[in-house]
Amino acid sequence: MRVLIRYFFRGVRLVLAPVMIISEKLTTPSALERTPAEQARVDEACQRLALYQFRTCPFCIKVRKEIARLGLDIELRDTQQDPAHKQALIEGGGQPKVPCLKINHEDGHEEWLYESDDINRWLHQRFGA
């Protein structure tokens, strides 16, 4: 019975994945307007950030939309396609859960921020207008 349930949900994911990806592309907002100097400062700050995610996770899509709305250039690390990223997430953050924003602070310590609402709130406080 477990095998049937597992295959059922895999089938559902296979059907919904393209719909979710297309929906994300069609509904992604345009980026904030910044001066070139401000954008350069934002881009420099984003070099210390990485989002651990996977393509069809609805919560990851929510965070990627906020990243696009804020005009941020944050490295995306796909934990579903790259086992090294998944392992780094487990070792650093302690959980294989996505989305997770890795923040390398200027003083050298790392912060692992889980939950899409918390990540979006932090991004908005840090980079919002």
PDB file of C-alpha atoms in Angstrom:
ATOM      1  CA  MET A   1       0.000   0.000   0.000  1.00  0.00           C
ATOM      2  CA  ARG A   2       2.824   2.418   0.829  1.00  0.00           C
ATOM      3  CA  VAL A   3       4.290   1.872  -2.614  1.00  0.00           C
ATOM      4  CA  LEU A   4       0.998   2.824  -4.264  1.00  0.00           C
ATOM      5  CA  ILE A   5       0.713   5.976  -2.170  1.00  0.00           C
ATOM      6  CA  ARG A   6       4.310   6.908  -2.948  1.00  0.00           C
ATOM      7  CA  TYR A   7       3.763   6.480  -6.700  1.00  0.00           C
ATOM      8  CA  PHE A   8       0.498   8.402  -6.537  1.00  0.00           C
ATOM      9  CA  PHE A   9       2.189  11.439  -5.000  1.00  0.00           C
ATOM     10  CA  ARG A  10       5.114  11.199  -7.405  1.00  0.00           C
ATOM     11  CA  GLY A  11       2.607  11.273 -10.259  1.00  0.00           C
ATOM     12  CA  VAL A  12       0.869  14.297  -8.777  1.00  0.00           C
ATOM     13  CA  ARG A  13       4.220  16.079  -8.496  1.00  0.00           C
ATOM     14  CA  LEU A  14       5.098  15.228 -12.090  1.00  0.00           C
ATOM     15  CA  VAL A  15       1.814  16.713 -13.290  1.00  0.00           C
ATOM     16  CA  LEU A  16       1.933  19.820 -11.099  1.00  0.00           C
ATOM     17  CA  ALA A  17       5.637  20.674 -11.521  1.00  0.00           C
ATOM     18  CA  PRO A  18       5.354  22.229 -15.008  1.00  0.00           C
ATOM     19  CA  VAL A  19       2.232  24.132 -13.963  1.00  0.00           C
ATOM     20  CA  MET A  20       4.033  25.584 -10.942  1.00  0.00           C
ATOM     21  CA  ILE A  21       7.091  26.581 -12.975  1.00  0.00           C
ATOM     22  CA  ILE A  22       4.994  28.288 -15.664  1.00  0.00           C
ATOM     23  CA  SER A  23       2.879  30.007 -13.027  1.00  0.00           C
ATOM     24  CA  GLU A  24       6.026  31.338 -11.339  1.00  0.00           C
ATOM     25  CA  LYS A  25       7.323  32.744 -14.627  1.00  0.00           C
ATOM     26  CA  LEU A  26       4.003  34.441 -15.408  1.00  0.00           C
ATOM     27  CA  THR A  27       3.451  35.956 -11.964  1.00  0.00           C
ATOM     28  CA  THR A  28       6.965  37.016 -10.934  1.00  0.00           C
ATOM     29  CA  PRO A  29       6.904  40.761 -10.155  1.00  0.00           C
ATOM     30  CA  SER A  30       9.276  43.297 -11.641  1.00  0.00           C
ATOM     31  CA  ALA A  31      12.239  44.454  -9.568  1.00  0.00           C
ATOM     32  CA  LEU A  32      12.519  47.604  -7.477  1.00  0.00           C
ATOM     33  CA  GLU A  33      14.170  50.545  -9.190  1.00  0.00           C
ATOM     34  CA  ARG A  34      17.470  51.581  -7.607  1.00  0.00           C
ATOM     35  CA  THR A  35      20.256  53.876  -8.638  1.00  0.00           C
ATOM     36  CA  PRO A  36      23.309  52.078 -10.036  1.00  0.00           C
ATOM     37  CA  ALA A  37      25.280  52.881  -6.864  1.00  0.00           C
ATOM     38  CA  GLU A  38      22.522  51.524  -4.603  1.00  0.00           C
ATOM     39  CA  GLN A  39      22.180  48.392  -6.744  1.00  0.00           C
ATOM     40  CA  ALA A  40      25.946  47.839  -6.573  1.00  0.00           C
ATOM     41  CA  ARG A  41      25.776  47.980  -2.744  1.00  0.00           C
ATOM     42  CA  VAL A  42      22.845  45.540  -2.744  1.00  0.00           C
ATOM     43  CA  ASP A  43      24.661  43.190  -5.143  1.00  0.00           C
ATOM     44  CA  GLU A  44      27.739  43.251  -2.912  1.00  0.00           C
ATOM     45  CA  ALA A  45      25.639  42.381   0.155  1.00  0.00           C
ATOM     46  CA  CYS A  46      23.957  39.541  -1.767  1.00  0.00           C
ATOM     47  CA  GLN A  47      27.342  37.890  -2.330  1.00  0.00           C
ATOM     48  CA  ARG A  48      27.133  36.711   1.293  1.00  0.00           C
ATOM     49  CA  LEU A  49      23.737  35.036   0.782  1.00  0.00           C
ATOM     50  CA  ALA A  50      22.668  31.678  -0.663  1.00  0.00           C
ATOM     51  CA  LEU A  51      19.174  30.219  -0.907  1.00  0.00           C
ATOM     52  CA  TYR A  52      18.916  26.464  -0.512  1.00  0.00           C
ATOM     53  CA  GLN A  53      15.786  25.454  -2.399  1.00  0.00           C
ATOM     54  CA  PHE A  54      14.313  23.272  -5.082  1.00  0.00           C
ATOM     55  CA  ARG A  55      12.507  24.241  -8.221  1.00  0.00           C
ATOM     56  CA  THR A  56       8.917  23.150  -7.547  1.00  0.00           C
ATOM     57  CA  CYS A  57       8.596  23.785  -3.824  1.00  0.00           C
ATOM     58  CA  PRO A  58       5.749  26.326  -3.391  1.00  0.00           C
ATOM     59  CA  PHE A  59       7.480  27.946  -0.410  1.00  0.00           C
ATOM     60  CA  CYS A  60      10.708  28.270  -2.403  1.00  0.00           C
ATOM     61  CA  ILE A  61       8.726  29.864  -5.231  1.00  0.00           C
ATOM     62  CA  LYS A  62       7.338  32.361  -2.722  1.00  0.00           C
ATOM     63  CA  VAL A  63      10.875  33.321  -1.633  1.00  0.00           C
ATOM     64  CA  ARG A  64      12.167  33.495  -5.228  1.00  0.00           C
ATOM     65  CA  LYS A  65       9.327  35.896  -6.091  1.00  0.00           C
ATOM     66  CA  GLU A  66      10.327  38.157  -3.196  1.00  0.00           C
ATOM     67  CA  ILE A  67      13.951  37.980  -4.340  1.00  0.00           C
ATOM     68  CA  ALA A  68      12.841  39.025  -7.834  1.00  0.00           C
ATOM     69  CA  ARG A  69      10.604  41.817  -6.464  1.00  0.00           C
ATOM     70  CA  LEU A  70      13.495  43.215  -4.440  1.00  0.00           C
ATOM     71  CA  GLY A  71      15.905  42.909  -7.400  1.00  0.00           C
ATOM     72  CA  LEU A  72      18.377  40.696  -5.525  1.00  0.00           C
ATOM     73  CA  ASP A  73      21.084  38.547  -7.078  1.00  0.00           C
ATOM     74  CA  ILE A  74      21.184  35.680  -4.575  1.00  0.00           C
ATOM     75  CA  GLU A  75      22.820  32.370  -5.427  1.00  0.00           C
ATOM     76  CA  LEU A  76      20.260  29.561  -5.681  1.00  0.00           C
ATOM     77  CA  ARG A  77      21.415  26.145  -4.517  1.00  0.00           C
ATOM     78  CA  ASP A  78      19.148  23.301  -5.608  1.00  0.00           C
ATOM     79  CA  THR A  79      19.167  20.595  -2.940  1.00  0.00           C
ATOM     80  CA  GLN A  80      17.124  18.212  -5.060  1.00  0.00           C
ATOM     81  CA  GLN A  81      19.528  18.187  -8.016  1.00  0.00           C
ATOM     82  CA  ASP A  82      22.854  18.566  -6.196  1.00  0.00           C
ATOM     83  CA  PRO A  83      23.632  16.167  -3.317  1.00  0.00           C
ATOM     84  CA  ALA A  84      26.548  18.375  -2.207  1.00  0.00           C
ATOM     85  CA  HIS A  85      24.165  21.281  -1.582  1.00  0.00           C
ATOM     86  CA  LYS A  86      21.800  19.004   0.337  1.00  0.00           C
ATOM     87  CA  GLN A  87      24.671  17.746   2.484  1.00  0.00           C
ATOM     88  CA  ALA A  88      25.891  21.307   3.140  1.00  0.00           C
ATOM     89  CA  LEU A  89      22.374  22.287   4.198  1.00  0.00           C
ATOM     90  CA  ILE A  90      22.126  19.376   6.627  1.00  0.00           C
ATOM     91  CA  GLU A  91      25.586  19.976   8.095  1.00  0.00           C
ATOM     92  CA  GLY A  92      25.249  23.753   8.351  1.00  0.00           C
ATOM     93  CA  GLY A  93      21.583  24.290   9.085  1.00  0.00           C
ATOM     94  CA  GLY A  94      20.876  21.021  10.806  1.00  0.00           C
ATOM     95  CA  GLN A  95      17.804  20.174   8.724  1.00  0.00           C
ATOM     96  CA  PRO A  96      17.258  19.088   5.099  1.00  0.00           C
ATOM     97  CA  LYS A  97      14.291  21.484   4.922  1.00  0.00           C
ATOM     98  CA  VAL A  98      13.872  24.116   2.192  1.00  0.00           C
ATOM     99  CA  PRO A  99      13.747  27.021   1.711  1.00  0.00           C
ATOM    100  CA  CYS A 100      16.716  28.012   3.809  1.00  0.00           C
ATOM    101  CA  LEU A 101      18.693  31.218   3.486  1.00  0.00           C
ATOM    102  CA  LYS A 102      22.354  30.968   4.438  1.00  0.00           C
ATOM    103  CA  ILE A 103      23.650  34.311   5.671  1.00  0.00           C
ATOM    104  CA  ASN A 104      27.403  34.829   6.014  1.00  0.00           C
ATOM    105  CA  HIS A 105      27.699  37.794   8.360  1.00  0.00           C
ATOM    106  CA  GLU A 106      30.575  40.257   8.100  1.00  0.00           C
ATOM    107  CA  ASP A 107      31.955  39.116  11.458  1.00  0.00           C
ATOM    108  CA  GLY A 108      32.373  35.600  10.022  1.00  0.00           C
ATOM    109  CA  HIS A 109      29.534  33.674  11.628  1.00  0.00           C
ATOM    110  CA  GLU A 110      26.894  31.863   9.585  1.00  0.00           C
ATOM    111  CA  GLU A 111      23.148  32.059  10.124  1.00  0.00           C
ATOM    112  CA  TRP A 112      20.713  29.579   8.611  1.00  0.00           C
ATOM    113  CA  LEU A 113      17.219  31.051   8.272  1.00  0.00           C
ATOM    114  CA  TYR A 114      14.338  28.650   7.616  1.00  0.00           C
ATOM    115  CA  GLU A 115      10.651  29.329   6.834  1.00  0.00           C
ATOM    116  CA  SER A 116       9.602  31.319   3.784  1.00  0.00           C
ATOM    117  CA  ASP A 117       7.826  34.046   5.775  1.00  0.00           C
ATOM    118  CA  ASP A 118      10.878  34.593   8.001  1.00  0.00           C
ATOM    119  CA  ILE A 119      13.187  34.695   4.978  1.00  0.00           C
ATOM    120  CA  ASN A 120      10.933  37.164   3.142  1.00  0.00           C
ATOM    121  CA  ARG A 121      10.644  39.342   6.246  1.00  0.00           C
ATOM    122  CA  TRP A 122      14.437  39.401   6.676  1.00  0.00           C
ATOM    123  CA  LEU A 123      14.990  40.204   2.980  1.00  0.00           C
ATOM    124  CA  HIS A 124      12.399  42.990   3.094  1.00  0.00           C
ATOM    125  CA  GLN A 125      13.909  44.498   6.252  1.00  0.00           C
ATOM    126  CA  ARG A 126      17.418  44.309   4.815  1.00  0.00           C
ATOM    127  CA  PHE A 127      16.772  45.322   1.196  1.00  0.00           C
ATOM    128  CA  GLY A 128      13.219  46.690   0.997  1.00  0.00           C
ATOM    129  CA  ALA A 129      12.352  50.242   0.112  1.00  0.00           C
TER     130      ALA A 129
END
